[in-house]
């Protein structure tokens, strides 16, 4: 396996005035080209971890490594860090502040000291990638929730990060909006090689779309590994107060009544298709 883009080692963080750490002993490896889902309940520390991952917050203990080198908190180090690691918050309005979407997307590249020509090229490419070109001159508050979320991603994408971190990216989006966003993120991975880390309460999204998962509970990571291993581990999910994916529950129920279970499936739809095909493994049907 290739070395991680970003590695979190023994991270601890405590907000001022608190008596207890929000994060304690958190370690995490993020490998290039993999989609990693961060799963855990409200207050488990996911957003705090994301703000630490791009230097917005500074840990009380532990370290963060970019390409194996400890991240630096001086101005030059933070500038490089935030170019490599882009974070999109759950509330996109927190990241949109300019008079138009195009101005907002240009802020990051200009802050990097890029020329106006290079900035313009990046803005146009980012707007096109997020299907926002026709809305470039529109004020953010005139956009729908889904469009504002895409605009926030475009602003980060214009800085060309290798790692894109998204806090609850599908929250507040309807079914078509979620599908469009997943497709957009897949295209970003394909075109730019962007590695994607996202937090979610939607275990179905994690199971069907991510390749790896990290299970969070009480400020600690209980486990990290392939979704097909972690999200089928019922005792682990119970410890984290997470409900198993529907396909896992249904497959286990079929096995209990003696129905031959097909090879690992990632969704109820795949399981239904296997049953509909009268797969030879369903000998009891």
PDB file of C-alpha atoms in Angstrom:
ATOM      1  CA  UNK A   1       0.000   0.000   0.000  1.00  0.00           C
ATOM      2  CA  UNK A   2       1.263   3.492  -0.853  1.00  0.00           C
ATOM      3  CA  UNK A   3       2.237   5.803   2.037  1.00  0.00           C
ATOM      4  CA  UNK A   4      -0.562   8.007   3.412  1.00  0.00           C
ATOM      5  CA  UNK A   5      -1.107  11.546   2.148  1.00  0.00           C
ATOM      6  CA  UNK A   6      -2.037  12.553   5.658  1.00  0.00           C
ATOM      7  CA  UNK A   7      -1.538  10.726   8.941  1.00  0.00           C
ATOM      8  CA  UNK A   8      -2.929  11.684  12.334  1.00  0.00           C
ATOM      9  CA  UNK A   9      -0.922  10.294  15.253  1.00  0.00           C
ATOM     10  CA  UNK A  10      -2.161  10.230  18.856  1.00  0.00           C
ATOM     11  CA  UNK A  11      -4.183  13.419  18.456  1.00  0.00           C
ATOM     12  CA  UNK A  12      -5.837  15.055  21.478  1.00  0.00           C
ATOM     13  CA  UNK A  13      -7.805  18.295  21.613  1.00  0.00           C
ATOM     14  CA  UNK A  14      -9.668  20.172  24.308  1.00  0.00           C
ATOM     15  CA  UNK A  15     -11.702  23.342  23.791  1.00  0.00           C
ATOM     16  CA  UNK A  16     -11.048  26.239  26.206  1.00  0.00           C
ATOM     17  CA  UNK A  17     -13.127  25.959  29.366  1.00  0.00           C
ATOM     18  CA  UNK A  18     -13.797  22.229  28.940  1.00  0.00           C
ATOM     19  CA  UNK A  19     -12.661  19.737  31.563  1.00  0.00           C
ATOM     20  CA  UNK A  20     -12.570  16.822  29.121  1.00  0.00           C
ATOM     21  CA  UNK A  21     -10.840  16.242  25.793  1.00  0.00           C
ATOM     22  CA  UNK A  22     -13.042  16.344  22.691  1.00  0.00           C
ATOM     23  CA  UNK A  23     -10.539  14.025  21.008  1.00  0.00           C
ATOM     24  CA  UNK A  24      -8.215  11.642  22.798  1.00  0.00           C
ATOM     25  CA  UNK A  25      -5.483   9.489  21.248  1.00  0.00           C
ATOM     26  CA  UNK A  26      -6.908   9.655  17.713  1.00  0.00           C
ATOM     27  CA  UNK A  27      -4.815   8.043  14.968  1.00  0.00           C
ATOM     28  CA  UNK A  28      -5.862   7.860  11.317  1.00  0.00           C
ATOM     29  CA  UNK A  29      -4.212   7.162   7.962  1.00  0.00           C
ATOM     30  CA  UNK A  30      -5.540   8.575   4.682  1.00  0.00           C
ATOM     31  CA  UNK A  31      -4.293   6.844   1.543  1.00  0.00           C
ATOM     32  CA  UNK A  32      -4.316   8.478  -1.890  1.00  0.00           C
ATOM     33  CA  UNK A  33      -7.185   7.566  -4.188  1.00  0.00           C
ATOM     34  CA  UNK A  34      -9.391   5.996  -1.511  1.00  0.00           C
ATOM     35  CA  UNK A  35     -12.792   7.246  -0.358  1.00  0.00           C
ATOM     36  CA  UNK A  36     -12.853   7.204   3.444  1.00  0.00           C
ATOM     37  CA  UNK A  37     -16.086   7.577   5.436  1.00  0.00           C
ATOM     38  CA  UNK A  38     -15.931   8.831   9.028  1.00  0.00           C
ATOM     39  CA  UNK A  39     -18.872   7.443  11.005  1.00  0.00           C
ATOM     40  CA  UNK A  40     -20.027   8.354  14.499  1.00  0.00           C
ATOM     41  CA  UNK A  41     -22.798   9.999  16.449  1.00  0.00           C
ATOM     42  CA  UNK A  42     -23.301  13.692  17.141  1.00  0.00           C
ATOM     43  CA  UNK A  43     -20.626  15.036  19.458  1.00  0.00           C
ATOM     44  CA  UNK A  44     -18.211  12.191  18.749  1.00  0.00           C
ATOM     45  CA  UNK A  45     -15.545  14.620  17.516  1.00  0.00           C
ATOM     46  CA  UNK A  46     -15.711  14.317  13.727  1.00  0.00           C
ATOM     47  CA  UNK A  47     -15.898  18.043  12.948  1.00  0.00           C
ATOM     48  CA  UNK A  48     -13.133  18.823  15.442  1.00  0.00           C
ATOM     49  CA  UNK A  49     -10.935  16.228  13.740  1.00  0.00           C
ATOM     50  CA  UNK A  50     -11.562  17.858  10.346  1.00  0.00           C
ATOM     51  CA  UNK A  51     -10.617  21.310  11.649  1.00  0.00           C
ATOM     52  CA  UNK A  52      -7.412  19.839  13.057  1.00  0.00           C
ATOM     53  CA  UNK A  53      -6.671  18.118   9.751  1.00  0.00           C
ATOM     54  CA  UNK A  54      -6.171  21.408   7.911  1.00  0.00           C
ATOM     55  CA  UNK A  55      -4.587  23.401  10.734  1.00  0.00           C
ATOM     56  CA  UNK A  56      -7.634  25.485  11.688  1.00  0.00           C
ATOM     57  CA  UNK A  57      -7.322  24.071  15.198  1.00  0.00           C
ATOM     58  CA  UNK A  58      -4.111  23.042  16.917  1.00  0.00           C
ATOM     59  CA  UNK A  59      -3.967  19.819  18.970  1.00  0.00           C
ATOM     60  CA  UNK A  60      -3.214  19.649  22.662  1.00  0.00           C
ATOM     61  CA  UNK A  61      -1.130  16.522  21.974  1.00  0.00           C
ATOM     62  CA  UNK A  62      -0.154  14.355  19.038  1.00  0.00           C
ATOM     63  CA  UNK A  63       0.877  15.310  15.515  1.00  0.00           C
ATOM     64  CA  UNK A  64      -0.294  15.478  11.907  1.00  0.00           C
ATOM     65  CA  UNK A  65       1.963  14.435   9.040  1.00  0.00           C
ATOM     66  CA  UNK A  66       1.725  15.429   5.373  1.00  0.00           C
ATOM     67  CA  UNK A  67       3.553  12.976   3.125  1.00  0.00           C
ATOM     68  CA  UNK A  68       5.366  11.703   6.197  1.00  0.00           C
ATOM     69  CA  UNK A  69       6.554  15.176   7.319  1.00  0.00           C
ATOM     70  CA  UNK A  70       5.128  16.842  10.463  1.00  0.00           C
ATOM     71  CA  UNK A  71       2.801  19.700   9.511  1.00  0.00           C
ATOM     72  CA  UNK A  72       3.955  23.199  10.458  1.00  0.00           C
ATOM     73  CA  UNK A  73       1.837  25.940  12.005  1.00  0.00           C
ATOM     74  CA  UNK A  74       3.812  28.952  10.795  1.00  0.00           C
ATOM     75  CA  UNK A  75       2.325  31.076   7.987  1.00  0.00           C
ATOM     76  CA  UNK A  76       4.251  29.327   5.217  1.00  0.00           C
ATOM     77  CA  UNK A  77       3.499  25.872   6.596  1.00  0.00           C
ATOM     78  CA  UNK A  78      -0.221  26.584   6.972  1.00  0.00           C
ATOM     79  CA  UNK A  79      -0.437  28.012   3.439  1.00  0.00           C
ATOM     80  CA  UNK A  80       1.043  24.818   1.969  1.00  0.00           C
ATOM     81  CA  UNK A  81      -1.059  22.639   4.270  1.00  0.00           C
ATOM     82  CA  UNK A  82      -4.346  24.250   3.274  1.00  0.00           C
ATOM     83  CA  UNK A  83      -3.438  23.966  -0.380  1.00  0.00           C
ATOM     84  CA  UNK A  84      -2.982  20.228   0.101  1.00  0.00           C
ATOM     85  CA  UNK A  85      -5.973  19.647   2.412  1.00  0.00           C
ATOM     86  CA  UNK A  86      -9.283  21.401   1.718  1.00  0.00           C
ATOM     87  CA  UNK A  87     -12.162  21.241   4.203  1.00  0.00           C
ATOM     88  CA  UNK A  88     -15.804  21.873   3.297  1.00  0.00           C
ATOM     89  CA  UNK A  89     -17.977  22.469   6.353  1.00  0.00           C
ATOM     90  CA  UNK A  90     -21.481  21.059   6.772  1.00  0.00           C
ATOM     91  CA  UNK A  91     -23.022  24.537   6.650  1.00  0.00           C
ATOM     92  CA  UNK A  92     -21.859  25.836   3.275  1.00  0.00           C
ATOM     93  CA  UNK A  93     -23.032  29.361   4.160  1.00  0.00           C
ATOM     94  CA  UNK A  94     -20.120  29.534   6.622  1.00  0.00           C
ATOM     95  CA  UNK A  95     -17.716  29.471   3.650  1.00  0.00           C
ATOM     96  CA  UNK A  96     -19.550  31.726   1.189  1.00  0.00           C
ATOM     97  CA  UNK A  97     -19.089  35.434   1.781  1.00  0.00           C
ATOM     98  CA  UNK A  98     -18.373  37.244  -1.522  1.00  0.00           C
ATOM     99  CA  UNK A  99     -20.839  39.136  -3.709  1.00  0.00           C
ATOM    100  CA  UNK A 100     -20.880  36.423  -6.370  1.00  0.00           C
ATOM    101  CA  UNK A 101     -19.968  32.764  -6.695  1.00  0.00           C
ATOM    102  CA  UNK A 102     -17.088  33.560  -9.086  1.00  0.00           C
ATOM    103  CA  UNK A 103     -15.595  36.050  -6.610  1.00  0.00           C
ATOM    104  CA  UNK A 104     -15.934  33.552  -3.808  1.00  0.00           C
ATOM    105  CA  UNK A 105     -14.192  30.782  -5.763  1.00  0.00           C
ATOM    106  CA  UNK A 106     -11.365  33.160  -6.731  1.00  0.00           C
ATOM    107  CA  UNK A 107     -10.550  34.037  -3.120  1.00  0.00           C
ATOM    108  CA  UNK A 108      -8.412  30.955  -2.396  1.00  0.00           C
ATOM    109  CA  UNK A 109      -6.216  31.081  -5.522  1.00  0.00           C
ATOM    110  CA  UNK A 110      -5.624  34.828  -5.114  1.00  0.00           C
ATOM    111  CA  UNK A 111      -4.679  34.205  -1.487  1.00  0.00           C
ATOM    112  CA  UNK A 112      -2.076  31.720  -2.720  1.00  0.00           C
ATOM    113  CA  UNK A 113      -0.478  34.542  -4.701  1.00  0.00           C
ATOM    114  CA  UNK A 114      -1.446  33.175  -8.114  1.00  0.00           C
ATOM    115  CA  UNK A 115      -1.694  35.534 -11.063  1.00  0.00           C
ATOM    116  CA  UNK A 116      -5.088  36.798 -12.163  1.00  0.00           C
ATOM    117  CA  UNK A 117      -4.756  34.727 -15.344  1.00  0.00           C
ATOM    118  CA  UNK A 118      -4.082  31.504 -13.422  1.00  0.00           C
ATOM    119  CA  UNK A 119      -6.794  32.362 -10.911  1.00  0.00           C
ATOM    120  CA  UNK A 120      -9.317  32.933 -13.706  1.00  0.00           C
ATOM    121  CA  UNK A 121      -8.416  29.589 -15.282  1.00  0.00           C
ATOM    122  CA  UNK A 122      -8.841  27.771 -11.967  1.00  0.00           C
ATOM    123  CA  UNK A 123     -12.142  29.501 -11.223  1.00  0.00           C
ATOM    124  CA  UNK A 124     -13.553  28.561 -14.622  1.00  0.00           C
ATOM    125  CA  UNK A 125     -12.379  24.955 -14.293  1.00  0.00           C
ATOM    126  CA  UNK A 126     -13.837  24.648 -10.784  1.00  0.00           C
ATOM    127  CA  UNK A 127     -17.164  26.181 -11.759  1.00  0.00           C
ATOM    128  CA  UNK A 128     -17.387  23.854 -14.743  1.00  0.00           C
ATOM    129  CA  UNK A 129     -16.491  20.798 -12.647  1.00  0.00           C
ATOM    130  CA  UNK A 130     -19.281  21.632 -10.177  1.00  0.00           C
ATOM    131  CA  UNK A 131     -21.784  22.562 -12.922  1.00  0.00           C
ATOM    132  CA  UNK A 132     -21.963  26.194 -11.749  1.00  0.00           C
ATOM    133  CA  UNK A 133     -20.719  28.103 -14.809  1.00  0.00           C
ATOM    134  CA  UNK A 134     -24.125  29.629 -15.570  1.00  0.00           C
ATOM    135  CA  UNK A 135     -24.452  30.751 -11.944  1.00  0.00           C
ATOM    136  CA  UNK A 136     -21.021  32.393 -11.694  1.00  0.00           C
ATOM    137  CA  UNK A 137     -22.373  35.936 -11.279  1.00  0.00           C
ATOM    138  CA  UNK A 138     -25.191  34.940  -8.940  1.00  0.00           C
ATOM    139  CA  UNK A 139     -24.998  35.992  -5.248  1.00  0.00           C
ATOM    140  CA  UNK A 140     -24.682  32.948  -2.953  1.00  0.00           C
ATOM    141  CA  UNK A 141     -27.940  33.750  -1.134  1.00  0.00           C
ATOM    142  CA  UNK A 142     -29.823  33.418  -4.442  1.00  0.00           C
ATOM    143  CA  UNK A 143     -28.793  29.766  -4.803  1.00  0.00           C
ATOM    144  CA  UNK A 144     -30.495  26.612  -3.583  1.00  0.00           C
ATOM    145  CA  UNK A 145     -29.024  24.619  -0.701  1.00  0.00           C
ATOM    146  CA  UNK A 146     -27.493  22.094  -3.093  1.00  0.00           C
ATOM    147  CA  UNK A 147     -26.027  24.819  -5.305  1.00  0.00           C
ATOM    148  CA  UNK A 148     -24.470  26.567  -2.287  1.00  0.00           C
ATOM    149  CA  UNK A 149     -22.928  23.282  -1.202  1.00  0.00           C
ATOM    150  CA  UNK A 150     -21.415  22.818  -4.680  1.00  0.00           C
ATOM    151  CA  UNK A 151     -20.186  26.423  -4.623  1.00  0.00           C
ATOM    152  CA  UNK A 152     -18.385  25.814  -1.322  1.00  0.00           C
ATOM    153  CA  UNK A 153     -16.717  22.742  -2.839  1.00  0.00           C
ATOM    154  CA  UNK A 154     -15.744  24.768  -5.937  1.00  0.00           C
ATOM    155  CA  UNK A 155     -14.017  27.339  -3.725  1.00  0.00           C
ATOM    156  CA  UNK A 156     -11.883  24.614  -2.159  1.00  0.00           C
ATOM    157  CA  UNK A 157     -11.318  22.817  -5.469  1.00  0.00           C
ATOM    158  CA  UNK A 158      -9.860  25.988  -7.017  1.00  0.00           C
ATOM    159  CA  UNK A 159      -6.937  25.598  -4.612  1.00  0.00           C
ATOM    160  CA  UNK A 160      -6.329  22.134  -6.137  1.00  0.00           C
ATOM    161  CA  UNK A 161      -6.071  20.165  -2.887  1.00  0.00           C
ATOM    162  CA  UNK A 162      -4.980  16.555  -3.088  1.00  0.00           C
ATOM    163  CA  UNK A 163      -7.252  15.759  -0.157  1.00  0.00           C
ATOM    164  CA  UNK A 164     -10.856  16.990   0.010  1.00  0.00           C
ATOM    165  CA  UNK A 165     -12.506  16.679   3.432  1.00  0.00           C
ATOM    166  CA  UNK A 166     -16.294  17.076   3.583  1.00  0.00           C
ATOM    167  CA  UNK A 167     -18.355  17.361   6.755  1.00  0.00           C
ATOM    168  CA  UNK A 168     -21.765  15.745   6.152  1.00  0.00           C
ATOM    169  CA  UNK A 169     -21.760  16.540   2.397  1.00  0.00           C
ATOM    170  CA  UNK A 170     -25.223  15.087   1.672  1.00  0.00           C
ATOM    171  CA  UNK A 171     -26.990  16.605   4.706  1.00  0.00           C
ATOM    172  CA  UNK A 172     -30.063  18.544   3.620  1.00  0.00           C
ATOM    173  CA  UNK A 173     -29.988  17.225   0.039  1.00  0.00           C
ATOM    174  CA  UNK A 174     -32.839  15.221  -1.480  1.00  0.00           C
ATOM    175  CA  UNK A 175     -32.264  11.929  -3.332  1.00  0.00           C
ATOM    176  CA  UNK A 176     -31.430  13.472  -6.738  1.00  0.00           C
ATOM    177  CA  UNK A 177     -29.225  16.084  -5.049  1.00  0.00           C
ATOM    178  CA  UNK A 178     -27.277  13.368  -3.250  1.00  0.00           C
ATOM    179  CA  UNK A 179     -26.809  11.370  -6.469  1.00  0.00           C
ATOM    180  CA  UNK A 180     -25.620  14.479  -8.328  1.00  0.00           C
ATOM    181  CA  UNK A 181     -23.121  15.316  -5.598  1.00  0.00           C
ATOM    182  CA  UNK A 182     -21.735  11.766  -5.527  1.00  0.00           C
ATOM    183  CA  UNK A 183     -21.334  11.857  -9.292  1.00  0.00           C
ATOM    184  CA  UNK A 184     -19.558  15.224  -9.055  1.00  0.00           C
ATOM    185  CA  UNK A 185     -17.155  13.942  -6.402  1.00  0.00           C
ATOM    186  CA  UNK A 186     -16.441  10.826  -8.480  1.00  0.00           C
ATOM    187  CA  UNK A 187     -15.588  13.069 -11.430  1.00  0.00           C
ATOM    188  CA  UNK A 188     -13.248  15.143  -9.252  1.00  0.00           C
ATOM    189  CA  UNK A 189     -11.444  11.964  -8.252  1.00  0.00           C
ATOM    190  CA  UNK A 190     -11.201  10.886 -11.867  1.00  0.00           C
ATOM    191  CA  UNK A 191     -10.095  14.244 -13.319  1.00  0.00           C
ATOM    192  CA  UNK A 192      -7.851  15.560 -10.556  1.00  0.00           C
ATOM    193  CA  UNK A 193      -6.959  12.461  -8.555  1.00  0.00           C
ATOM    194  CA  UNK A 194      -8.620  14.025  -5.506  1.00  0.00           C
ATOM    195  CA  UNK A 195      -8.756  11.828  -2.409  1.00  0.00           C
ATOM    196  CA  UNK A 196     -12.048  12.193  -0.534  1.00  0.00           C
ATOM    197  CA  UNK A 197     -12.743  11.928   3.191  1.00  0.00           C
ATOM    198  CA  UNK A 198     -16.286  12.565   4.379  1.00  0.00           C
ATOM    199  CA  UNK A 199     -18.257  12.311   7.600  1.00  0.00           C
ATOM    200  CA  UNK A 200     -21.819  11.061   7.454  1.00  0.00           C
ATOM    201  CA  UNK A 201     -24.680   9.754   9.573  1.00  0.00           C
ATOM    202  CA  UNK A 202     -25.871   7.812   6.512  1.00  0.00           C
ATOM    203  CA  UNK A 203     -24.408   4.343   6.946  1.00  0.00           C
ATOM    204  CA  UNK A 204     -25.968   3.269   3.637  1.00  0.00           C
ATOM    205  CA  UNK A 205     -23.972   5.971   1.830  1.00  0.00           C
ATOM    206  CA  UNK A 206     -20.805   4.845   3.581  1.00  0.00           C
ATOM    207  CA  UNK A 207     -21.402   1.168   2.783  1.00  0.00           C
ATOM    208  CA  UNK A 208     -22.309   1.640  -0.870  1.00  0.00           C
ATOM    209  CA  UNK A 209     -19.932   4.462  -1.819  1.00  0.00           C
ATOM    210  CA  UNK A 210     -16.851   4.517   0.424  1.00  0.00           C
ATOM    211  CA  UNK A 211     -13.990   2.046   0.237  1.00  0.00           C
ATOM    212  CA  UNK A 212     -12.748   2.515   3.797  1.00  0.00           C
ATOM    213  CA  UNK A 213     -14.368   3.608   7.030  1.00  0.00           C
ATOM    214  CA  UNK A 214     -13.262   4.885  10.414  1.00  0.00           C
ATOM    215  CA  UNK A 215     -15.646   4.320  13.321  1.00  0.00           C
ATOM    216  CA  UNK A 216     -15.769   7.163  15.845  1.00  0.00           C
ATOM    217  CA  UNK A 217     -17.133   7.115  19.390  1.00  0.00           C
ATOM    218  CA  UNK A 218     -16.556   9.389  22.378  1.00  0.00           C
ATOM    219  CA  UNK A 219     -13.630  11.229  20.825  1.00  0.00           C
ATOM    220  CA  UNK A 220     -11.779   8.083  19.810  1.00  0.00           C
ATOM    221  CA  UNK A 221     -11.466   6.023  16.647  1.00  0.00           C
ATOM    222  CA  UNK A 222     -12.517   2.472  17.452  1.00  0.00           C
ATOM    223  CA  UNK A 223     -11.366   1.001  14.140  1.00  0.00           C
ATOM    224  CA  UNK A 224     -10.321   1.869  10.586  1.00  0.00           C
ATOM    225  CA  UNK A 225     -10.442  -0.486   7.627  1.00  0.00           C
ATOM    226  CA  UNK A 226     -12.418  -1.638   4.563  1.00  0.00           C
ATOM    227  CA  UNK A 227     -16.142  -0.872   4.771  1.00  0.00           C
ATOM    228  CA  UNK A 228     -16.902  -4.486   3.891  1.00  0.00           C
ATOM    229  CA  UNK A 229     -15.154  -5.551   7.110  1.00  0.00           C
ATOM    230  CA  UNK A 230     -16.085  -2.771   9.530  1.00  0.00           C
ATOM    231  CA  UNK A 231     -19.716  -2.258   8.524  1.00  0.00           C
ATOM    232  CA  UNK A 232     -20.488  -5.961   8.744  1.00  0.00           C
ATOM    233  CA  UNK A 233     -18.956  -6.200  12.248  1.00  0.00           C
ATOM    234  CA  UNK A 234     -22.111  -6.100  14.380  1.00  0.00           C
ATOM    235  CA  UNK A 235     -20.395  -5.925  17.813  1.00  0.00           C
ATOM    236  CA  UNK A 236     -18.255  -2.993  16.591  1.00  0.00           C
ATOM    237  CA  UNK A 237     -21.295  -1.157  15.228  1.00  0.00           C
ATOM    238  CA  UNK A 238     -23.145  -1.709  18.495  1.00  0.00           C
ATOM    239  CA  UNK A 239     -20.217  -0.226  20.472  1.00  0.00           C
ATOM    240  CA  UNK A 240     -20.447   2.884  18.292  1.00  0.00           C
ATOM    241  CA  UNK A 241     -24.270   2.958  18.513  1.00  0.00           C
ATOM    242  CA  UNK A 242     -24.552   2.543  14.730  1.00  0.00           C
ATOM    243  CA  UNK A 243     -27.236   0.598  12.887  1.00  0.00           C
ATOM    244  CA  UNK A 244     -25.915  -1.971  10.367  1.00  0.00           C
ATOM    245  CA  UNK A 245     -26.517  -1.329   6.656  1.00  0.00           C
ATOM    246  CA  UNK A 246     -29.851  -2.719   5.462  1.00  0.00           C
ATOM    247  CA  UNK A 247     -28.160  -5.147   3.041  1.00  0.00           C
ATOM    248  CA  UNK A 248     -26.146  -6.625   5.910  1.00  0.00           C
ATOM    249  CA  UNK A 249     -29.237  -7.029   8.103  1.00  0.00           C
ATOM    250  CA  UNK A 250     -31.209  -8.661   5.298  1.00  0.00           C
ATOM    251  CA  UNK A 251     -28.366 -10.971   4.292  1.00  0.00           C
ATOM    252  CA  UNK A 252     -27.976 -12.119   7.916  1.00  0.00           C
ATOM    253  CA  UNK A 253     -31.737 -12.706   8.191  1.00  0.00           C
ATOM    254  CA  UNK A 254     -31.706 -14.849   5.053  1.00  0.00           C
ATOM    255  CA  UNK A 255     -28.813 -16.882   6.394  1.00  0.00           C
ATOM    256  CA  UNK A 256     -30.698 -17.565   9.642  1.00  0.00           C
ATOM    257  CA  UNK A 257     -33.604 -19.195   7.798  1.00  0.00           C
ATOM    258  CA  UNK A 258     -31.273 -21.315   5.723  1.00  0.00           C
ATOM    259  CA  UNK A 259     -31.335 -19.338   2.504  1.00  0.00           C
ATOM    260  CA  UNK A 260     -28.029 -19.544   0.645  1.00  0.00           C
ATOM    261  CA  UNK A 261     -26.357 -16.157   0.920  1.00  0.00           C
ATOM    262  CA  UNK A 262     -24.753 -14.646  -2.204  1.00  0.00           C
ATOM    263  CA  UNK A 263     -21.249 -13.189  -2.254  1.00  0.00           C
ATOM    264  CA  UNK A 264     -20.852  -9.894  -0.430  1.00  0.00           C
ATOM    265  CA  UNK A 265     -23.336  -7.279  -1.654  1.00  0.00           C
ATOM    266  CA  UNK A 266     -23.191  -3.577  -0.925  1.00  0.00           C
ATOM    267  CA  UNK A 267     -26.874  -2.640  -1.192  1.00  0.00           C
ATOM    268  CA  UNK A 268     -30.389  -4.027  -0.890  1.00  0.00           C
ATOM    269  CA  UNK A 269     -30.728  -3.464  -4.633  1.00  0.00           C
ATOM    270  CA  UNK A 270     -27.790  -5.769  -5.352  1.00  0.00           C
ATOM    271  CA  UNK A 271     -29.207  -8.385  -3.011  1.00  0.00           C
ATOM    272  CA  UNK A 272     -32.631  -8.155  -4.668  1.00  0.00           C
ATOM    273  CA  UNK A 273     -31.032  -8.555  -8.095  1.00  0.00           C
ATOM    274  CA  UNK A 274     -29.210 -11.677  -6.927  1.00  0.00           C
ATOM    275  CA  UNK A 275     -32.473 -13.159  -5.643  1.00  0.00           C
ATOM    276  CA  UNK A 276     -34.300 -12.185  -8.832  1.00  0.00           C
ATOM    277  CA  UNK A 277     -31.700 -13.962 -10.958  1.00  0.00           C
ATOM    278  CA  UNK A 278     -32.319 -17.147  -8.967  1.00  0.00           C
ATOM    279  CA  UNK A 279     -28.620 -17.352  -8.292  1.00  0.00           C
ATOM    280  CA  UNK A 280     -27.557 -20.947  -7.688  1.00  0.00           C
ATOM    281  CA  UNK A 281     -26.514 -20.056  -4.145  1.00  0.00           C
ATOM    282  CA  UNK A 282     -30.179 -19.414  -3.270  1.00  0.00           C
ATOM    283  CA  UNK A 283     -30.862 -23.133  -3.200  1.00  0.00           C
ATOM    284  CA  UNK A 284     -33.543 -22.824  -0.524  1.00  0.00           C
ATOM    285  CA  UNK A 285     -35.754 -20.439  -2.515  1.00  0.00           C
TER     286      UNK A 285
END
